[in-house]
CSV table of N, CA and C in Angstrom, one decimal:
chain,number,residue,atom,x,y,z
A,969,UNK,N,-3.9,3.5,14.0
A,969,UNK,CA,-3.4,4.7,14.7
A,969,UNK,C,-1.9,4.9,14.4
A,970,UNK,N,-1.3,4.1,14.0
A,970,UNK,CA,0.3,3.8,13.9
A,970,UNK,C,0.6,4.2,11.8
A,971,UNK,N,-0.1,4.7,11.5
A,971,UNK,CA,0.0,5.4,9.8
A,971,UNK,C,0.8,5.8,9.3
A,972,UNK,N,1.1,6.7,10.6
A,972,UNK,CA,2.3,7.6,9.9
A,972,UNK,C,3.6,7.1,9.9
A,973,UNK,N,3.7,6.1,10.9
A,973,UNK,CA,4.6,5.3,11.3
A,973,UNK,C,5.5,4.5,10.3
A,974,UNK,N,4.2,3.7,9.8
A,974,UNK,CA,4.0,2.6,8.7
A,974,UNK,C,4.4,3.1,7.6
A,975,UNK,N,4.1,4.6,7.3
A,975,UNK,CA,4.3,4.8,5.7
A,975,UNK,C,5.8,5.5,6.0
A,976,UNK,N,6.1,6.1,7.1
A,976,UNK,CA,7.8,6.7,7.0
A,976,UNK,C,9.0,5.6,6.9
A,977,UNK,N,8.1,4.1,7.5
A,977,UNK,CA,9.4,3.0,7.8
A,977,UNK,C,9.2,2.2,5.7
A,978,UNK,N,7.4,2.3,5.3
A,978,UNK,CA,7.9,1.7,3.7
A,978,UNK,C,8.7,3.2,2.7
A,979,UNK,N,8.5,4.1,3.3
A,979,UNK,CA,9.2,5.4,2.6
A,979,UNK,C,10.6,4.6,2.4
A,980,UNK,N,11.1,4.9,3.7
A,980,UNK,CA,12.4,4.8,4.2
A,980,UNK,C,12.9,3.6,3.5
A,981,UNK,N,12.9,2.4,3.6
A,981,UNK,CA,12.7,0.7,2.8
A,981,UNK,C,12.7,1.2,1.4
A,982,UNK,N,11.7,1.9,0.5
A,982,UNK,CA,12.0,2.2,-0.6
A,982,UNK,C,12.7,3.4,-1.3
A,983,UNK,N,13.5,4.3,-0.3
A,983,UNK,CA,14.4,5.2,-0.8
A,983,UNK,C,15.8,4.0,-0.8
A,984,UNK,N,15.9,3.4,0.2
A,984,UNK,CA,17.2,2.4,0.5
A,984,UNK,C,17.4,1.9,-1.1
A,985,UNK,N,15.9,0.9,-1.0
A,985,UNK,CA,16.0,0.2,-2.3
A,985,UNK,C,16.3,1.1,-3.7
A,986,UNK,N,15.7,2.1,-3.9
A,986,UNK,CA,15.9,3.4,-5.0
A,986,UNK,C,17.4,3.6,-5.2
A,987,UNK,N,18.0,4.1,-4.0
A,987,UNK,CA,19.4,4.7,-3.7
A,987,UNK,C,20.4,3.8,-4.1
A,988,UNK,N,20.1,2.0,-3.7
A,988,UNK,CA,20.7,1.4,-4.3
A,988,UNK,C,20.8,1.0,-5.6
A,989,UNK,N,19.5,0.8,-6.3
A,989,UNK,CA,19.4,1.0,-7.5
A,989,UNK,C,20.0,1.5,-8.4
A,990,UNK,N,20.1,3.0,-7.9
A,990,UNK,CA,20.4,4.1,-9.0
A,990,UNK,C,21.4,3.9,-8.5
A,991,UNK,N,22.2,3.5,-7.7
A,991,UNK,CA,24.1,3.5,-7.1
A,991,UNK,C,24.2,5.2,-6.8
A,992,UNK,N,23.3,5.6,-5.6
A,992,UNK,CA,23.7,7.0,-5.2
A,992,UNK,C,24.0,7.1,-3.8
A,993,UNK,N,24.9,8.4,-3.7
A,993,UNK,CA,25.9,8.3,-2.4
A,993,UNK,C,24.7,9.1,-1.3
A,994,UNK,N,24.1,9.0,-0.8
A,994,UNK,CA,23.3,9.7,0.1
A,994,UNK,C,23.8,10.3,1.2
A,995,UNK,N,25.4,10.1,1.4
A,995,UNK,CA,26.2,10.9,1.9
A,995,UNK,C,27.5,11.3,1.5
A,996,UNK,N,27.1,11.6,0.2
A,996,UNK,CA,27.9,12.8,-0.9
A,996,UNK,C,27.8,13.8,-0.6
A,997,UNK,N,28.4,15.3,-1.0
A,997,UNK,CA,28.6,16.2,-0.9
A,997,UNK,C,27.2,16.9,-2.1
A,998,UNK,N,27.2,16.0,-3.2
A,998,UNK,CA,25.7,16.6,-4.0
A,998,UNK,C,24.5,16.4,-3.5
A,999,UNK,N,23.4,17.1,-3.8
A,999,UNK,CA,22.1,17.2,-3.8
A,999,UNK,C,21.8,16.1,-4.1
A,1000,UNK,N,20.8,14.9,-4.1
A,1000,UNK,CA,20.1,14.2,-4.7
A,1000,UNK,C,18.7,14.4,-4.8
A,1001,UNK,N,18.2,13.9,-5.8
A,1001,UNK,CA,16.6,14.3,-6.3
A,1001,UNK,C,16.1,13.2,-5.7
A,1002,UNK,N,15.3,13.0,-5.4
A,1002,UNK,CA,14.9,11.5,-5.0
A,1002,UNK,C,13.3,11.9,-5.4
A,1003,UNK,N,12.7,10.7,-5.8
A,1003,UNK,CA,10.6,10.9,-6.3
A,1003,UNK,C,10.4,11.2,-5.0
A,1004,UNK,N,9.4,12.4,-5.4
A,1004,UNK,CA,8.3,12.7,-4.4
A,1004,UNK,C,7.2,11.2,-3.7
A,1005,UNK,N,7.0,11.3,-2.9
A,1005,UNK,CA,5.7,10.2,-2.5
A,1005,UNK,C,4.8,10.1,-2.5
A,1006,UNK,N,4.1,9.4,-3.0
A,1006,UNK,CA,2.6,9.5,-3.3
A,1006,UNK,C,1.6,8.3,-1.9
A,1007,UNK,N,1.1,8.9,-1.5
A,1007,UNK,CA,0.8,7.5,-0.3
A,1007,UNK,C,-0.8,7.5,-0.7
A,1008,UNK,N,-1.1,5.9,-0.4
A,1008,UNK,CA,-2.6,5.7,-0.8
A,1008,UNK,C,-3.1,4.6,-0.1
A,1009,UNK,N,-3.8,5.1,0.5
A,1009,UNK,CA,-4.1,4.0,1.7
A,1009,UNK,C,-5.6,3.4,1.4
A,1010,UNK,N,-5.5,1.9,1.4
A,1010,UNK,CA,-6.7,0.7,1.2
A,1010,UNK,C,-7.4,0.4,2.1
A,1011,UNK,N,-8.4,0.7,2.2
A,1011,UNK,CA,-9.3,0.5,3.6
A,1011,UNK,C,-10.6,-0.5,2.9
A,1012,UNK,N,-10.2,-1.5,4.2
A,1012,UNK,CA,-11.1,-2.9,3.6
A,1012,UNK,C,-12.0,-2.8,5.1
A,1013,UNK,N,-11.7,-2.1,5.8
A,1013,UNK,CA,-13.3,-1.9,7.2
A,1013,UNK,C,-14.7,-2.3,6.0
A,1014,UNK,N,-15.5,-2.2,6.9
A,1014,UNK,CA,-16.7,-2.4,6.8
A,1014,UNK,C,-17.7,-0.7,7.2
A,1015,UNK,N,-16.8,0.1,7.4
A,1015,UNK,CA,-17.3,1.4,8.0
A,1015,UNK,C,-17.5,2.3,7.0
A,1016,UNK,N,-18.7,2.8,6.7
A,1016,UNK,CA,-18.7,3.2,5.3
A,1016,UNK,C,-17.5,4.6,5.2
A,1017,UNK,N,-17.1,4.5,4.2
A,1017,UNK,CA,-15.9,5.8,3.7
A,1017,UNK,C,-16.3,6.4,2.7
A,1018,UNK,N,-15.7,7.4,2.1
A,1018,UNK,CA,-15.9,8.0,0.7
A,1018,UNK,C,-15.4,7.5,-0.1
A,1019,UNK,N,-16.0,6.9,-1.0
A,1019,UNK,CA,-15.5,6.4,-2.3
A,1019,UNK,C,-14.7,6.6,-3.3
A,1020,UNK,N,-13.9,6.2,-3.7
A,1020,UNK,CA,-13.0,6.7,-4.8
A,1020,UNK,C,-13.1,5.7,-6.0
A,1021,UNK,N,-13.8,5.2,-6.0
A,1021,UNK,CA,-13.5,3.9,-7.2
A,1021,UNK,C,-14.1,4.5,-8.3
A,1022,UNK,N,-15.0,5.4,-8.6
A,1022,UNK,CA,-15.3,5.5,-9.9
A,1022,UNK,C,-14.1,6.5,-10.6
A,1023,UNK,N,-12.9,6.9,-9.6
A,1023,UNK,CA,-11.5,7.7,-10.5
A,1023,UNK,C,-10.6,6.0,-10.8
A,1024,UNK,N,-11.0,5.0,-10.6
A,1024,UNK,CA,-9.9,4.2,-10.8
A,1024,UNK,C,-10.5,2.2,-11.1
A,1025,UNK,N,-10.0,2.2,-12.5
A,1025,UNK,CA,-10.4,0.6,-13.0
A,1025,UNK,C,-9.7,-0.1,-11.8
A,1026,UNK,N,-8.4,0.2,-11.4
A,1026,UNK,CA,-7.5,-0.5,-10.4
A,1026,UNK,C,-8.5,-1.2,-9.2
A,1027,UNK,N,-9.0,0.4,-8.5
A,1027,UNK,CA,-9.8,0.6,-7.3
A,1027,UNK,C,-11.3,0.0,-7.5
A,1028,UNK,N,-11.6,-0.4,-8.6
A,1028,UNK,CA,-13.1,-1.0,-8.8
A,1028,UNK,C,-12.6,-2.6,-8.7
A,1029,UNK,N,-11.5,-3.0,-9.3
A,1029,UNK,CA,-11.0,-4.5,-9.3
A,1029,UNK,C,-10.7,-4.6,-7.8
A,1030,UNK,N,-9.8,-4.4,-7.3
A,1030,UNK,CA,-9.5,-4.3,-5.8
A,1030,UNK,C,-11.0,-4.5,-5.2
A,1031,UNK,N,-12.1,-3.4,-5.0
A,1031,UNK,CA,-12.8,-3.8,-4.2
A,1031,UNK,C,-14.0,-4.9,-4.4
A,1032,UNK,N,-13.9,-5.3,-6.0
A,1032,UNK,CA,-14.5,-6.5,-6.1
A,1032,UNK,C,-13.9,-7.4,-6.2
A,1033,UNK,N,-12.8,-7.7,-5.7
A,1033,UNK,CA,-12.0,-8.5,-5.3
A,1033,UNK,C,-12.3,-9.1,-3.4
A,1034,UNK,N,-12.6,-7.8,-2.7
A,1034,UNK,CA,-12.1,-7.7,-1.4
A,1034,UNK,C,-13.4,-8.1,-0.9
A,1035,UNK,N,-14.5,-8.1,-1.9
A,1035,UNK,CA,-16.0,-8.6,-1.5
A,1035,UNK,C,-16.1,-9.7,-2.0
A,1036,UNK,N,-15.5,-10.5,-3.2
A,1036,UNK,CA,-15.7,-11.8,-3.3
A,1036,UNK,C,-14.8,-12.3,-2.2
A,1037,UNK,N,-13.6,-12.0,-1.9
A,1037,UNK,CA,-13.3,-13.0,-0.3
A,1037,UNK,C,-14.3,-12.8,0.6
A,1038,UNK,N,-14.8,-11.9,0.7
A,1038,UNK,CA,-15.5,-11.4,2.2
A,1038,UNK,C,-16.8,-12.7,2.1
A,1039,UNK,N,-17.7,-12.6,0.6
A,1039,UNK,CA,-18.6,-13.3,0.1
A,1039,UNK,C,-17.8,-15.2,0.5
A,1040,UNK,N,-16.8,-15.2,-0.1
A,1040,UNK,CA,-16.1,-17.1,0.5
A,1040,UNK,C,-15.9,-16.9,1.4
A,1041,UNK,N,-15.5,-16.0,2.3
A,1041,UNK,CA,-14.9,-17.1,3.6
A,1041,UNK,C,-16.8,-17.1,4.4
A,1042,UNK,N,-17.8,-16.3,4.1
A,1042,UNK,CA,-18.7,-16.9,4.7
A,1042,UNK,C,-19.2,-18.5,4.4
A,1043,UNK,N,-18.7,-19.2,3.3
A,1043,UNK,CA,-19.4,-20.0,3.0
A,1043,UNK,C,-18.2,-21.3,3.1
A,1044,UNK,N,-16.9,-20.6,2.9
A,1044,UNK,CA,-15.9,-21.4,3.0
A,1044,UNK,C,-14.8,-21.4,4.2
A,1045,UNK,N,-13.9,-22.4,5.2
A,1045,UNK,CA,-12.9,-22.2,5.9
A,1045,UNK,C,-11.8,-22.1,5.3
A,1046,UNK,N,-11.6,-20.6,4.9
A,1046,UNK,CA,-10.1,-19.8,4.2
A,1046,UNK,C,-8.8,-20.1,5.3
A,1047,UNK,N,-8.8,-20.8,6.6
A,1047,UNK,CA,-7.8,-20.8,7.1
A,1047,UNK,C,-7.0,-21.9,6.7
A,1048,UNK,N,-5.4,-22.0,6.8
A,1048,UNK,CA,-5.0,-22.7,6.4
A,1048,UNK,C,-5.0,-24.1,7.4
A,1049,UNK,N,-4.8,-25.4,6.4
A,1049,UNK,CA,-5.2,-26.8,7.5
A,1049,UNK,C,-4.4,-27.3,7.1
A,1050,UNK,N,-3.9,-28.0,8.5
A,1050,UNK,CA,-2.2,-28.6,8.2
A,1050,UNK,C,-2.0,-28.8,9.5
């Protein structure tokens, strides 16, 4: 429920880091360009969604990635012991 939240506080964290980067005055007297944002959100529920993985090799690795954990921790204890 908290999304919008999440993505304006990693915005905000990576314009800081950007701004520093590029050594720009963000409270200069000029305009600065700064990249547009692209936000993309990973949903590992179990609730079925619409699919996007056949636009992306990325998003086909990711989610056979997110099913072989799902597949070990039934057979394995993934928590840490110590």
């Amino acid at each position: 429920p908290n999304i919008n939240l999440r993505f304006l506080i990693y915005y905000a964290e990576t314009m800081l880091d950007w701004i520093r980067r590029n050594r720009k005055n963000p409270f200069g007297s000029a305009l600065l360009r700064i990249p547009t944002p692209h936000f993309v959100v990973f949903y590992n529920g179990r609730e079925k969604r619409p699919e996007l993985l056949g636009r992306s090799m990325v998003l086909q690795g990711y989610a056979y990635f997110v099913e072989s954990v799902r597949e070990l921790a039934k057979t394995e204890d993934l928590r840490r012991k110590g």
